[in-house]
CSV table of C-alpha atoms in Angstrom, one decimal:
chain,number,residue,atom,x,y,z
A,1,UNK,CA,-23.0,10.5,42.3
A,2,UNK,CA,-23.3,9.3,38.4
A,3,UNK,CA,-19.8,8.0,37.5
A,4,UNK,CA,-19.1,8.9,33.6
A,5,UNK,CA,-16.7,7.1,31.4
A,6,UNK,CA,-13.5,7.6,30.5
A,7,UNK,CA,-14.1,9.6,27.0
A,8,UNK,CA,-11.9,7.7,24.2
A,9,UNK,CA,-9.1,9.0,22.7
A,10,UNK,CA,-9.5,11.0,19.5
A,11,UNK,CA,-8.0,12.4,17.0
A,12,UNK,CA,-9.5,16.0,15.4
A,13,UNK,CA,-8.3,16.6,12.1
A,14,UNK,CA,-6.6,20.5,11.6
A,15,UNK,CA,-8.4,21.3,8.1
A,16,UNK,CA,-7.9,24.3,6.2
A,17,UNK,CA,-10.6,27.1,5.7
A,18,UNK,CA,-11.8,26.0,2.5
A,19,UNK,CA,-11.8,22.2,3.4
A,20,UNK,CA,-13.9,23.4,6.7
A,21,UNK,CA,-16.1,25.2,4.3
A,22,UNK,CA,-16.8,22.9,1.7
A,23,UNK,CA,-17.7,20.4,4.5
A,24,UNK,CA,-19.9,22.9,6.5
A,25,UNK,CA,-22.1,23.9,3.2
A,26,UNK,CA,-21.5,20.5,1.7
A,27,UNK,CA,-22.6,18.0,4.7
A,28,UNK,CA,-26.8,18.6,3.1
A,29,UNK,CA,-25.7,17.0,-0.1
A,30,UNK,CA,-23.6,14.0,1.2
A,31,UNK,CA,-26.4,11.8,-0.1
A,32,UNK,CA,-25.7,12.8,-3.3
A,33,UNK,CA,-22.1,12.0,-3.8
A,34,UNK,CA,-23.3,8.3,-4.5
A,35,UNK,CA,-21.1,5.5,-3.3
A,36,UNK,CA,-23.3,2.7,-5.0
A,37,UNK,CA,-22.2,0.0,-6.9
A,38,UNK,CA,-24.2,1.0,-10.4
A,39,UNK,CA,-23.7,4.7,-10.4
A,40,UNK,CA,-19.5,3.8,-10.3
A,41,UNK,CA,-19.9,1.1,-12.9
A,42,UNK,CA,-22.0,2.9,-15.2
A,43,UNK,CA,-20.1,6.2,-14.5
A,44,UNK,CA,-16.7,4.2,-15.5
A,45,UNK,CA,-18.1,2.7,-18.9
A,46,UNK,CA,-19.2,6.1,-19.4
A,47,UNK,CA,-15.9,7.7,-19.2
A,48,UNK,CA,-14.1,4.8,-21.1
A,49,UNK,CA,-16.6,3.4,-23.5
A,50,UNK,CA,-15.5,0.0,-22.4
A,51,UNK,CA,-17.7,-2.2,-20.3
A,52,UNK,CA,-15.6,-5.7,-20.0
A,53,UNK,CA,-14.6,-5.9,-16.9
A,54,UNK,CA,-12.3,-8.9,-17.3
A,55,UNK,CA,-12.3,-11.4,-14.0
A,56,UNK,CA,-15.6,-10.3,-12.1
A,57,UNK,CA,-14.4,-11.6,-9.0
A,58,UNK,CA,-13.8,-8.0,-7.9
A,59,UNK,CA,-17.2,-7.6,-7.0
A,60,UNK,CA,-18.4,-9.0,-3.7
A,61,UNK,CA,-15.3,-7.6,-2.1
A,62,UNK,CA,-16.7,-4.2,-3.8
A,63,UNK,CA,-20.3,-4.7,-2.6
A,64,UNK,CA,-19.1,-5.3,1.2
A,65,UNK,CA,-16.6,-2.2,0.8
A,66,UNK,CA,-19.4,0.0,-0.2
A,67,UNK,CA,-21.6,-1.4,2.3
A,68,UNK,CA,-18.9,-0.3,5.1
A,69,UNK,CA,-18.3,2.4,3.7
A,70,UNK,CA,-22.1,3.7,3.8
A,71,UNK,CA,-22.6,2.4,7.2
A,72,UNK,CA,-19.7,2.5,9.4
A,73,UNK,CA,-17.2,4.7,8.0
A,74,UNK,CA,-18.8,8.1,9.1
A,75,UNK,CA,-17.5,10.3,5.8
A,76,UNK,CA,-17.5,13.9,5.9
A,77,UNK,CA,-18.2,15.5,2.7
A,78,UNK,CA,-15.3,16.1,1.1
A,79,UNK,CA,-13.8,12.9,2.1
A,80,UNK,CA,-17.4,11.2,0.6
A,81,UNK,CA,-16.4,12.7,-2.8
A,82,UNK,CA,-12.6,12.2,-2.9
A,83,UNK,CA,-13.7,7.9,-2.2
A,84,UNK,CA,-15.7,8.7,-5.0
A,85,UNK,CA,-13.4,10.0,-7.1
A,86,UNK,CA,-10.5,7.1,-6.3
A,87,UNK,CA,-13.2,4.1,-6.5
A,88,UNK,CA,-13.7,5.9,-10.1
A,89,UNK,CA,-10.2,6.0,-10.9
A,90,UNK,CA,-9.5,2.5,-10.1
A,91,UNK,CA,-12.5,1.7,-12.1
A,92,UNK,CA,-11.3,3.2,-15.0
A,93,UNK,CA,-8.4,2.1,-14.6
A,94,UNK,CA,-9.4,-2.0,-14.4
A,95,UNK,CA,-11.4,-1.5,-17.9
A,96,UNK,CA,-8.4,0.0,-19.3
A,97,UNK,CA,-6.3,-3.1,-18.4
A,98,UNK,CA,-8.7,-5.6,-20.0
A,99,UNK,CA,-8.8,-3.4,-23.1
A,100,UNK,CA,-5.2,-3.6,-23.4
A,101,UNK,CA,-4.9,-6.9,-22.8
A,102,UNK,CA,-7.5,-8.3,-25.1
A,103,UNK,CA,-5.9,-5.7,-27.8
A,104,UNK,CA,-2.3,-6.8,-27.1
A,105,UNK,CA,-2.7,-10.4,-25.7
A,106,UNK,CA,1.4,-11.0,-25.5
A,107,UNK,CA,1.6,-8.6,-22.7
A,108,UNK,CA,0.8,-11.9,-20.3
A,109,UNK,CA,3.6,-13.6,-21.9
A,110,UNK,CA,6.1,-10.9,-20.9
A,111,UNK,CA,8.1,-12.9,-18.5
A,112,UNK,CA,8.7,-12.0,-14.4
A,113,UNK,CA,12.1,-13.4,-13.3
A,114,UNK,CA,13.2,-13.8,-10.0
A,115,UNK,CA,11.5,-10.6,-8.5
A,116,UNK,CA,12.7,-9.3,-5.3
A,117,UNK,CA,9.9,-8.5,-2.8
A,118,UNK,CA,9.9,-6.8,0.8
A,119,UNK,CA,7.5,-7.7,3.1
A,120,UNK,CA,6.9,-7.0,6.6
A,121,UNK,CA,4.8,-5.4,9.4
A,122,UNK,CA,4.4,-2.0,8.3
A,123,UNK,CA,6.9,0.9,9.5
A,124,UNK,CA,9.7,-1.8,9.7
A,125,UNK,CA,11.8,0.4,7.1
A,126,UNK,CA,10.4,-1.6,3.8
A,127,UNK,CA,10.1,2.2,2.2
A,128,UNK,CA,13.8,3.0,3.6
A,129,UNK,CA,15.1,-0.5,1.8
A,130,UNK,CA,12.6,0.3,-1.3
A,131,UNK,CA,14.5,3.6,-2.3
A,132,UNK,CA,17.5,2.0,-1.7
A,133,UNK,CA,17.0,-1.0,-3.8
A,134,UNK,CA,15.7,1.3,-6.3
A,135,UNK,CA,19.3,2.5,-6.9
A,136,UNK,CA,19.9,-0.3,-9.0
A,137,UNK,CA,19.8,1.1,-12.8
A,138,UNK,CA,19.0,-2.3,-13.7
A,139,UNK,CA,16.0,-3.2,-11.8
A,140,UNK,CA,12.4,-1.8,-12.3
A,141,UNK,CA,10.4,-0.8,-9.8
A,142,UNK,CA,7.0,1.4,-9.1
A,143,UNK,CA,6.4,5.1,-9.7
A,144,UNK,CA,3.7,6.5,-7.9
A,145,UNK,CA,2.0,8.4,-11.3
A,146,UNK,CA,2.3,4.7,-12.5
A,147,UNK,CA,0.5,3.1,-10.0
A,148,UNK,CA,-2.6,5.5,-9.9
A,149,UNK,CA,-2.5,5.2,-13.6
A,150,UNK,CA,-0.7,2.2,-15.2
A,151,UNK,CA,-2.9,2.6,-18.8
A,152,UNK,CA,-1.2,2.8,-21.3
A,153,UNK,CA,1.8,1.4,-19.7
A,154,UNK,CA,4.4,3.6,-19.6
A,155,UNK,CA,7.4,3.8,-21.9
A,156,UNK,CA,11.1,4.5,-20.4
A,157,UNK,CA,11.2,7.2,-22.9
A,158,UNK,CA,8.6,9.4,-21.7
A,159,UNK,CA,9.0,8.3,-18.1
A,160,UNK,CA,9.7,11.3,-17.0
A,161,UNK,CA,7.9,13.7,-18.9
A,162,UNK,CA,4.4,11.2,-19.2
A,163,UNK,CA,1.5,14.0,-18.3
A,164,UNK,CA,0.2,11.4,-15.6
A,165,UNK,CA,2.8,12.6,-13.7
A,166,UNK,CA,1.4,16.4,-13.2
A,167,UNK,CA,-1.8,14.8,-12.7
A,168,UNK,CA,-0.4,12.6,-10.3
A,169,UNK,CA,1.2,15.7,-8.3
A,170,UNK,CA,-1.8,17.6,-8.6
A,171,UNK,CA,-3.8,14.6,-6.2
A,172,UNK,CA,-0.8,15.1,-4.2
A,173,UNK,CA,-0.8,18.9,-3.2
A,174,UNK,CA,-4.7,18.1,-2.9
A,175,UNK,CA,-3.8,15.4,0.1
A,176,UNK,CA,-0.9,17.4,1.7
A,177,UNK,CA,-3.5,20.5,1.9
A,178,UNK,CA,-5.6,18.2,3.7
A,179,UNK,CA,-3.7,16.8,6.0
A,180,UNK,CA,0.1,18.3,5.8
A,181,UNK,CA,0.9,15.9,8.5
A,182,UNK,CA,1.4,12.9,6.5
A,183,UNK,CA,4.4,13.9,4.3
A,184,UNK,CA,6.0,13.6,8.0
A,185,UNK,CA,5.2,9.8,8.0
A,186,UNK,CA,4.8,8.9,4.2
A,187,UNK,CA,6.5,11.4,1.9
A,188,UNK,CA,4.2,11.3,-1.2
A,189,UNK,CA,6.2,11.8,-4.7
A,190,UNK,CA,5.2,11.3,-8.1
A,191,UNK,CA,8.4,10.0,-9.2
A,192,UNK,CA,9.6,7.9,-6.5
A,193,UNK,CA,9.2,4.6,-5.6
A,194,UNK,CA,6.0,3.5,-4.4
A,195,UNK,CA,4.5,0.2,-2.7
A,196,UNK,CA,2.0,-1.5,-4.9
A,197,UNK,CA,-1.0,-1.7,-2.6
A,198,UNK,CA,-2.8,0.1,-4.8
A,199,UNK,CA,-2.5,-2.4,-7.9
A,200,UNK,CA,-4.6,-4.4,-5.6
A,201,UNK,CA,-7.1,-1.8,-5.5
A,202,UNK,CA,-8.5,-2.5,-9.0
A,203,UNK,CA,-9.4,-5.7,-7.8
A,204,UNK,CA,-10.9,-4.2,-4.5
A,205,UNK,CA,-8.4,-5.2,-2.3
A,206,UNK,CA,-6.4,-3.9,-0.1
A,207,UNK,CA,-5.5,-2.8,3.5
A,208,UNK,CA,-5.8,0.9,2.4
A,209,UNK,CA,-9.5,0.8,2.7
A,210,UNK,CA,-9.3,0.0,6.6
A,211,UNK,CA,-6.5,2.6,6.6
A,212,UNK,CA,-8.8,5.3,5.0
A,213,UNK,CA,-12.1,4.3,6.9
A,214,UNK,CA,-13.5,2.4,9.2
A,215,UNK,CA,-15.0,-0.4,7.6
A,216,UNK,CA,-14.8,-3.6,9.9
A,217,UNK,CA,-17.1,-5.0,7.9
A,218,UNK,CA,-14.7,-5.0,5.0
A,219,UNK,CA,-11.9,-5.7,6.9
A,220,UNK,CA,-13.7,-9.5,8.3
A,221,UNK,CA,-14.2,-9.8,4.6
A,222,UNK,CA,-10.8,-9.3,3.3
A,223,UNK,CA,-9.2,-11.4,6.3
A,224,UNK,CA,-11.3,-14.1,5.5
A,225,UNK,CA,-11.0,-14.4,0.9
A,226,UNK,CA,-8.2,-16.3,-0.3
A,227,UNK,CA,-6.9,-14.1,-3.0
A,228,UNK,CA,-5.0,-16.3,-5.2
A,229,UNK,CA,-7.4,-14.7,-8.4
A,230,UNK,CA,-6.1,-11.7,-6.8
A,231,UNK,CA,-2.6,-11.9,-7.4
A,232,UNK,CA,-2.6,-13.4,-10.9
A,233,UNK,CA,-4.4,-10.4,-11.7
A,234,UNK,CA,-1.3,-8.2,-9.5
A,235,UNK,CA,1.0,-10.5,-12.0
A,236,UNK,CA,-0.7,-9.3,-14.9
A,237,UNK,CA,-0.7,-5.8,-14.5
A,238,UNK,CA,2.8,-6.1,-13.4
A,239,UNK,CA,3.6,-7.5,-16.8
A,240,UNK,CA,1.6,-4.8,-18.3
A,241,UNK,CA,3.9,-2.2,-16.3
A,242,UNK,CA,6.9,-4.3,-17.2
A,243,UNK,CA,6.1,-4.7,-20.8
A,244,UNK,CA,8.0,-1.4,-22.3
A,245,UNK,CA,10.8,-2.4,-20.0
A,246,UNK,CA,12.4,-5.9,-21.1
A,247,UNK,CA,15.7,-7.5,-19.5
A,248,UNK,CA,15.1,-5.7,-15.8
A,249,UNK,CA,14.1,-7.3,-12.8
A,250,UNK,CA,11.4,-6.2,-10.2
A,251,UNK,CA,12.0,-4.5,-6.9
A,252,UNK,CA,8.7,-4.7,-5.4
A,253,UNK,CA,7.4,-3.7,-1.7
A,254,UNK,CA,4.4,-4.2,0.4
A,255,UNK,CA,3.5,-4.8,3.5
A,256,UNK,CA,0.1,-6.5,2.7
A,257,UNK,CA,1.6,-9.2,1.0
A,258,UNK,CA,2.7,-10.8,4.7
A,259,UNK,CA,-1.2,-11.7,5.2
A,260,UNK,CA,-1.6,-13.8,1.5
A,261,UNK,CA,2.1,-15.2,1.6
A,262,UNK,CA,0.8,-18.3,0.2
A,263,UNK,CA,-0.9,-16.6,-2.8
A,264,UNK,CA,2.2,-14.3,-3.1
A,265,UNK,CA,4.4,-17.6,-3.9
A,266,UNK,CA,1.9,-19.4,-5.8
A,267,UNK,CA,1.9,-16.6,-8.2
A,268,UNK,CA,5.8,-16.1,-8.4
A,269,UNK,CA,6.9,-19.3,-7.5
A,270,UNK,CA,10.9,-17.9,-8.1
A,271,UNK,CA,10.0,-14.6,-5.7
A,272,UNK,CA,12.7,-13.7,-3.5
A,273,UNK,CA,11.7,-12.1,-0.3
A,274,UNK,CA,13.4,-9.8,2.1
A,275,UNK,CA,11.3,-10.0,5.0
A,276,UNK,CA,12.1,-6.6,7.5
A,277,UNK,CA,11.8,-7.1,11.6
A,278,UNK,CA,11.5,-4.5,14.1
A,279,UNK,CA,9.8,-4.6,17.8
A,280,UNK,CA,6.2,-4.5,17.5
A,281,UNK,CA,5.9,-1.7,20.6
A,282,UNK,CA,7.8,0.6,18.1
A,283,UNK,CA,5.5,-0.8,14.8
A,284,UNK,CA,1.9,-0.5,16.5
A,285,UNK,CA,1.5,3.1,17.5
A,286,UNK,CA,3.6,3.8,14.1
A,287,UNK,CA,0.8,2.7,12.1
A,288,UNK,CA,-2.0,3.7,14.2
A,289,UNK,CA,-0.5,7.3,14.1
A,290,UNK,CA,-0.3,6.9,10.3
A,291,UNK,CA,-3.5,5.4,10.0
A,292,UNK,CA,-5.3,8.7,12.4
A,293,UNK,CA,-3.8,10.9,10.0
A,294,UNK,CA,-5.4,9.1,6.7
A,295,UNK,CA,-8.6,8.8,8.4
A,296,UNK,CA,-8.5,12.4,9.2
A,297,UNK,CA,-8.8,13.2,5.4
A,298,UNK,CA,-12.1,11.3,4.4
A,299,UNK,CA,-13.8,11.7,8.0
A,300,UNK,CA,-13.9,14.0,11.2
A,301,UNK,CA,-14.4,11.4,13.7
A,302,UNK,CA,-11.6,9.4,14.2
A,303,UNK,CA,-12.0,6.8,17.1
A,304,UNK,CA,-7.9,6.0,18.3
A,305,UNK,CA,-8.9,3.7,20.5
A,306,UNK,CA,-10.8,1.8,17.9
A,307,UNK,CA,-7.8,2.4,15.9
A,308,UNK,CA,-5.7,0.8,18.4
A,309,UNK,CA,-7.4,-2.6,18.8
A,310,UNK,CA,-7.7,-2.9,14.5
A,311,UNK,CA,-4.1,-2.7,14.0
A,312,UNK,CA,-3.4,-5.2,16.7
A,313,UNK,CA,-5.7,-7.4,15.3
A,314,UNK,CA,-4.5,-7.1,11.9
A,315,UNK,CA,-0.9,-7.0,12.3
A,316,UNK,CA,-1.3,-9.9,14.9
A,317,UNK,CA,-3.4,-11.9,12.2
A,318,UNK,CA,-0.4,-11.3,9.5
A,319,UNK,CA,2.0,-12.1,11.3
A,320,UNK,CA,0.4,-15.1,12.4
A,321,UNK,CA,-0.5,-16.3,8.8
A,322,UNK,CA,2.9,-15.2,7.3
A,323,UNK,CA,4.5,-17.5,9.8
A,324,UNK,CA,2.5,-20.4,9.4
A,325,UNK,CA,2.9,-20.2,5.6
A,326,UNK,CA,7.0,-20.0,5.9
A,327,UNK,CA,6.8,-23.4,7.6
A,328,UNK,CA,6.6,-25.1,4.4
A,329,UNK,CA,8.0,-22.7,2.1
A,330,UNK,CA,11.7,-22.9,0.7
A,331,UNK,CA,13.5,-21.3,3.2
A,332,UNK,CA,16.0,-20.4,0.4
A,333,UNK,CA,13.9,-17.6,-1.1
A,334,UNK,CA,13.6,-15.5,2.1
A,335,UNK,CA,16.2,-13.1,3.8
A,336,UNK,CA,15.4,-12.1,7.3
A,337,UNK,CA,16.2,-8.0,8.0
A,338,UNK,CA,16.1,-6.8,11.2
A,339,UNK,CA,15.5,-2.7,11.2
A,340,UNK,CA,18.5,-1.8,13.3
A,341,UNK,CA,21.0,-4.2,11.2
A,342,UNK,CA,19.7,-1.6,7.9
A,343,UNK,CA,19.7,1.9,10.0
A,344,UNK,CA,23.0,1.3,11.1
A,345,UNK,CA,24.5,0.2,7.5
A,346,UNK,CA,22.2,0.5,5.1
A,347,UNK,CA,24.7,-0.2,2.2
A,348,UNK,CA,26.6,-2.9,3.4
A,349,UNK,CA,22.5,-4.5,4.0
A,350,UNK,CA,22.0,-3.9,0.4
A,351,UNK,CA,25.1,-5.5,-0.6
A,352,UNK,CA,24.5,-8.9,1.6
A,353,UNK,CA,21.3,-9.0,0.3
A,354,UNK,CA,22.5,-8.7,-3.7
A,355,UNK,CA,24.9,-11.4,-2.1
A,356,UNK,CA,22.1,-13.5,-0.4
A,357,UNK,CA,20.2,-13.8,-4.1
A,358,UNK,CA,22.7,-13.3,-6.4
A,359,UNK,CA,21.8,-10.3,-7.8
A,360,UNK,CA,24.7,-8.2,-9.0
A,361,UNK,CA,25.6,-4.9,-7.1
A,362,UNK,CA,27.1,-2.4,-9.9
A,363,UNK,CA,29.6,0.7,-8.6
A,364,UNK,CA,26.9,2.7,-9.9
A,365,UNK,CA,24.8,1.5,-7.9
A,366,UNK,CA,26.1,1.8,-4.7
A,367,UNK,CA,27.4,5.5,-5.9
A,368,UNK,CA,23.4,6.3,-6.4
A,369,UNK,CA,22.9,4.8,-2.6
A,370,UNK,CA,25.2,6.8,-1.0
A,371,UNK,CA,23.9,9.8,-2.9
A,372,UNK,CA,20.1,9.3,-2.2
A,373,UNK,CA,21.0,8.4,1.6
A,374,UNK,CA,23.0,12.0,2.1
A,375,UNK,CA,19.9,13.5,0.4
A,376,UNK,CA,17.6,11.9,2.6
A,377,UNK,CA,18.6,12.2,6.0
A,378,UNK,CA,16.2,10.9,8.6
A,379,UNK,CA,13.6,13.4,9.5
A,380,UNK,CA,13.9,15.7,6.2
A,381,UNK,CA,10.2,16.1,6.3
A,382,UNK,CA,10.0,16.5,10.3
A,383,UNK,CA,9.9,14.1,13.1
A,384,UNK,CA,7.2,11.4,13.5
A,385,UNK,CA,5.7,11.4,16.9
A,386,UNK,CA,3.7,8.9,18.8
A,387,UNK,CA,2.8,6.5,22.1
A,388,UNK,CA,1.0,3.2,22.8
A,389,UNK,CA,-0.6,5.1,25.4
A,390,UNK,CA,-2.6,7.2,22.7
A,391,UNK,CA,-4.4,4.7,20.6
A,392,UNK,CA,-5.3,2.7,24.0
A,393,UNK,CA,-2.6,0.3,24.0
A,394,UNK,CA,-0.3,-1.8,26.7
A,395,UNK,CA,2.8,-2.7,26.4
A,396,UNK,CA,2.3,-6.0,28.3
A,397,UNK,CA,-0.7,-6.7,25.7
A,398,UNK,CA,1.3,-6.3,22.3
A,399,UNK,CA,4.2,-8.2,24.0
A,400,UNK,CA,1.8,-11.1,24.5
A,401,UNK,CA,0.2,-11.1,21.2
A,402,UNK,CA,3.7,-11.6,19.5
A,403,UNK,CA,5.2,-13.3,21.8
A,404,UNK,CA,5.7,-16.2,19.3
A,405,UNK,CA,7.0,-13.9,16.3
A,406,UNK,CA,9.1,-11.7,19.0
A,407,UNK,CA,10.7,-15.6,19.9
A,408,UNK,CA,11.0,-16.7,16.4
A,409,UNK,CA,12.9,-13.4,15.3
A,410,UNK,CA,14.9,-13.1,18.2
A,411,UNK,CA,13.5,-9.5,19.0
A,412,UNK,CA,14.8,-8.0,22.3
């Protein structure tokens, strides 16, 4: 008797009729949604009538992404057109910036003092501690419209009313069509505070291409660049964001920033850092789930097993860099969270943390806490579901790959 294998876990996305449709008529013409480096280039000049393109160290990172993305990333049709559309936008978007820059060259002399950044593994409540810290009506921090479109930079009297911001929701009704799921792990709002990942974009960087596709071509790439040209470019568009918006300090969050700590302080040598902790057995399948359910929008194979052993790899590989970076940095610029201490007493976290920095904490601001946390109870948009056991993964396994963090951190 012929002994099969085990077949891998998967994960089938639950499209809607017309998403079904327009990839069953659509899958003939894949080869013409071009995902080539000229055809985005000379598509974005087009649009913009601009053609400098500032630093060009964007593109070998670029090549290699569209590389992956060609060969390994197994697109369906409508998610070959919507990587398309966002390599487009963040084209755009990058000519925009040097424009603006070159027009209105004080913008890099608006200054960046002491911002406050979280960092962590993902799904160790950074987002939770991002809205929070958000409360603060002195500090600044990023909208999502802003982020998918930060030119012209915004003003704070139009901030609300800025047409970006239907556009914005209009890409976000398109993804919750597509895959309704995620709201339940990443609620997706114009207005609200976002994670800056995607500034990194426009320099074609980023972990959200290896959570959108796979591309582990891309990803060896990306794991291996030093991206200190990177984040002076991140700086810069920061100042660009900031530039209507003198006298109020950052409140910034993301998770990616744990791989390039050492670029991270090089470009804001006065950064203070709240770096979030929580048991990696709980982290893993978090971000494997969330990752399924991206994937699920641009393709309709998605491999969780495969799945499984990236995030390990990354999020092993982070934490492993992260750490051996804080060995020589000022110790006096980072405040350690653990998950539970900020679940349990979100406010009075907030409040040691103003303490830690000394940042001020206004009535106001702890009023607006208490508001947004009785308006946001856990679960509003559903529960988030998932096991080790689905992406391929052993508890023993994980436990041994962070042993060193889980002893450094004191996690149970």
């Amino acid at each position: 008797m012929v002994e099969t294998a085990p077949k891998r876990p998967s994960f089938q996305p639950q499209f809607p009729l017309k998403v079904r449709f327009l990839n069953g008529i659509g899958t003939p013409l894949k080869p013409l949604i071009k995902l080539n480096e000229e055809s985005l280039l000379s598509e974005a000049q087009r649009q913009t009538g601009l053609s400098d393109w500032g630093n060009e160290s964007f593109r070998v990172p670029f090549q290699i992404l569209l590389k992956s993305l060609n060969r390994e990333a197994n697109l369906h049709f409508v998610g070959r057109s919507a990587l398309r559309q966002r390599l487009l936008r963040l084209l755009v978007n990058r000519l925009r910036i040097q424009d603006h820059i070159k027009r209105y060259p004080e913008v890099l002399d608006v200054p960046i003092k002491r911002p406050l950044f979280i960092l962590g593994l993902p799904r160790t409540g950074t987002t939770f501690l991002h809205n929070l810290l958000a409360q603060d009506p002195t500090s600044r921090w990023l909208r999502l419209w802003e982020i998918l479109y930060p030119c012209p930079p915004p003003h704070p009297t139009t901030e609300k009313t800025d047409p970006r911001i239907q556009e914005t929701a209009k890409q976000v009704q398109k993804i919750n069509t597509i895959a309704p799921q995620l709201s339940t792990v990443h609620h997706l709002d114009p207005q609200a505070p976002e994670e800056g990942n995607q500034l990194f974009e426009h320099g074609m960087v980023g972990f959200l291409f290896e959570a959108m596709a796979t591309v582990p071509s891309y990803t060896k790439c990306l794991q291996e660049q030093e991206l200190f040209t990177t984040y002076r470019y991140y700086r810069q568009q920061l100042q660009l964001l900031g530039w209507n918006y003198p006298d109020k300090h950052w409140i910034l969050k993301a998770p990616f920033h744990l791989l390039h700590l050492d670029a991270l302080l090089t470009a804001f040598p006065d950064a203070c850092i709240v770096h979030t902790h929580r048991n990696p057995l709980q982290v893993l399948p978090s971000m494997c789930s969330l990752c399924a359910i991206v994937r699920g929008i641009y393709s309709n194979r998605v491999d969780l097993q495969e799945i499984g052993q990236q995030w390990l790899n990354n999020l092993a590989k982070a934490i492993e860099k992260g750490m051996k970076v804080r060995q020589t940095a000022n110790s006096e610029q980072f405040y350690y969270l653990d998950y539970q201490d900020l679940v349990s007493d979100p406010v009075g976290t907030v409040r040691r943390i103003y303490d830690y920095f000394d940042y001020s904490l206004s009535p106001e601001m702890e009023n607006n806490m208490k508001a947004w946390i009785a308006n946001h109870p856990q679960h509003k948009y559903g529960a988030h579901h998932y096991t080790l056991e689905q992406f391929g993964l052993d508890a023993e396994i994980v436990n041994a790959r962070f042993s060193n963090y889980r002893e450094r951190f004191n996690i149970a």
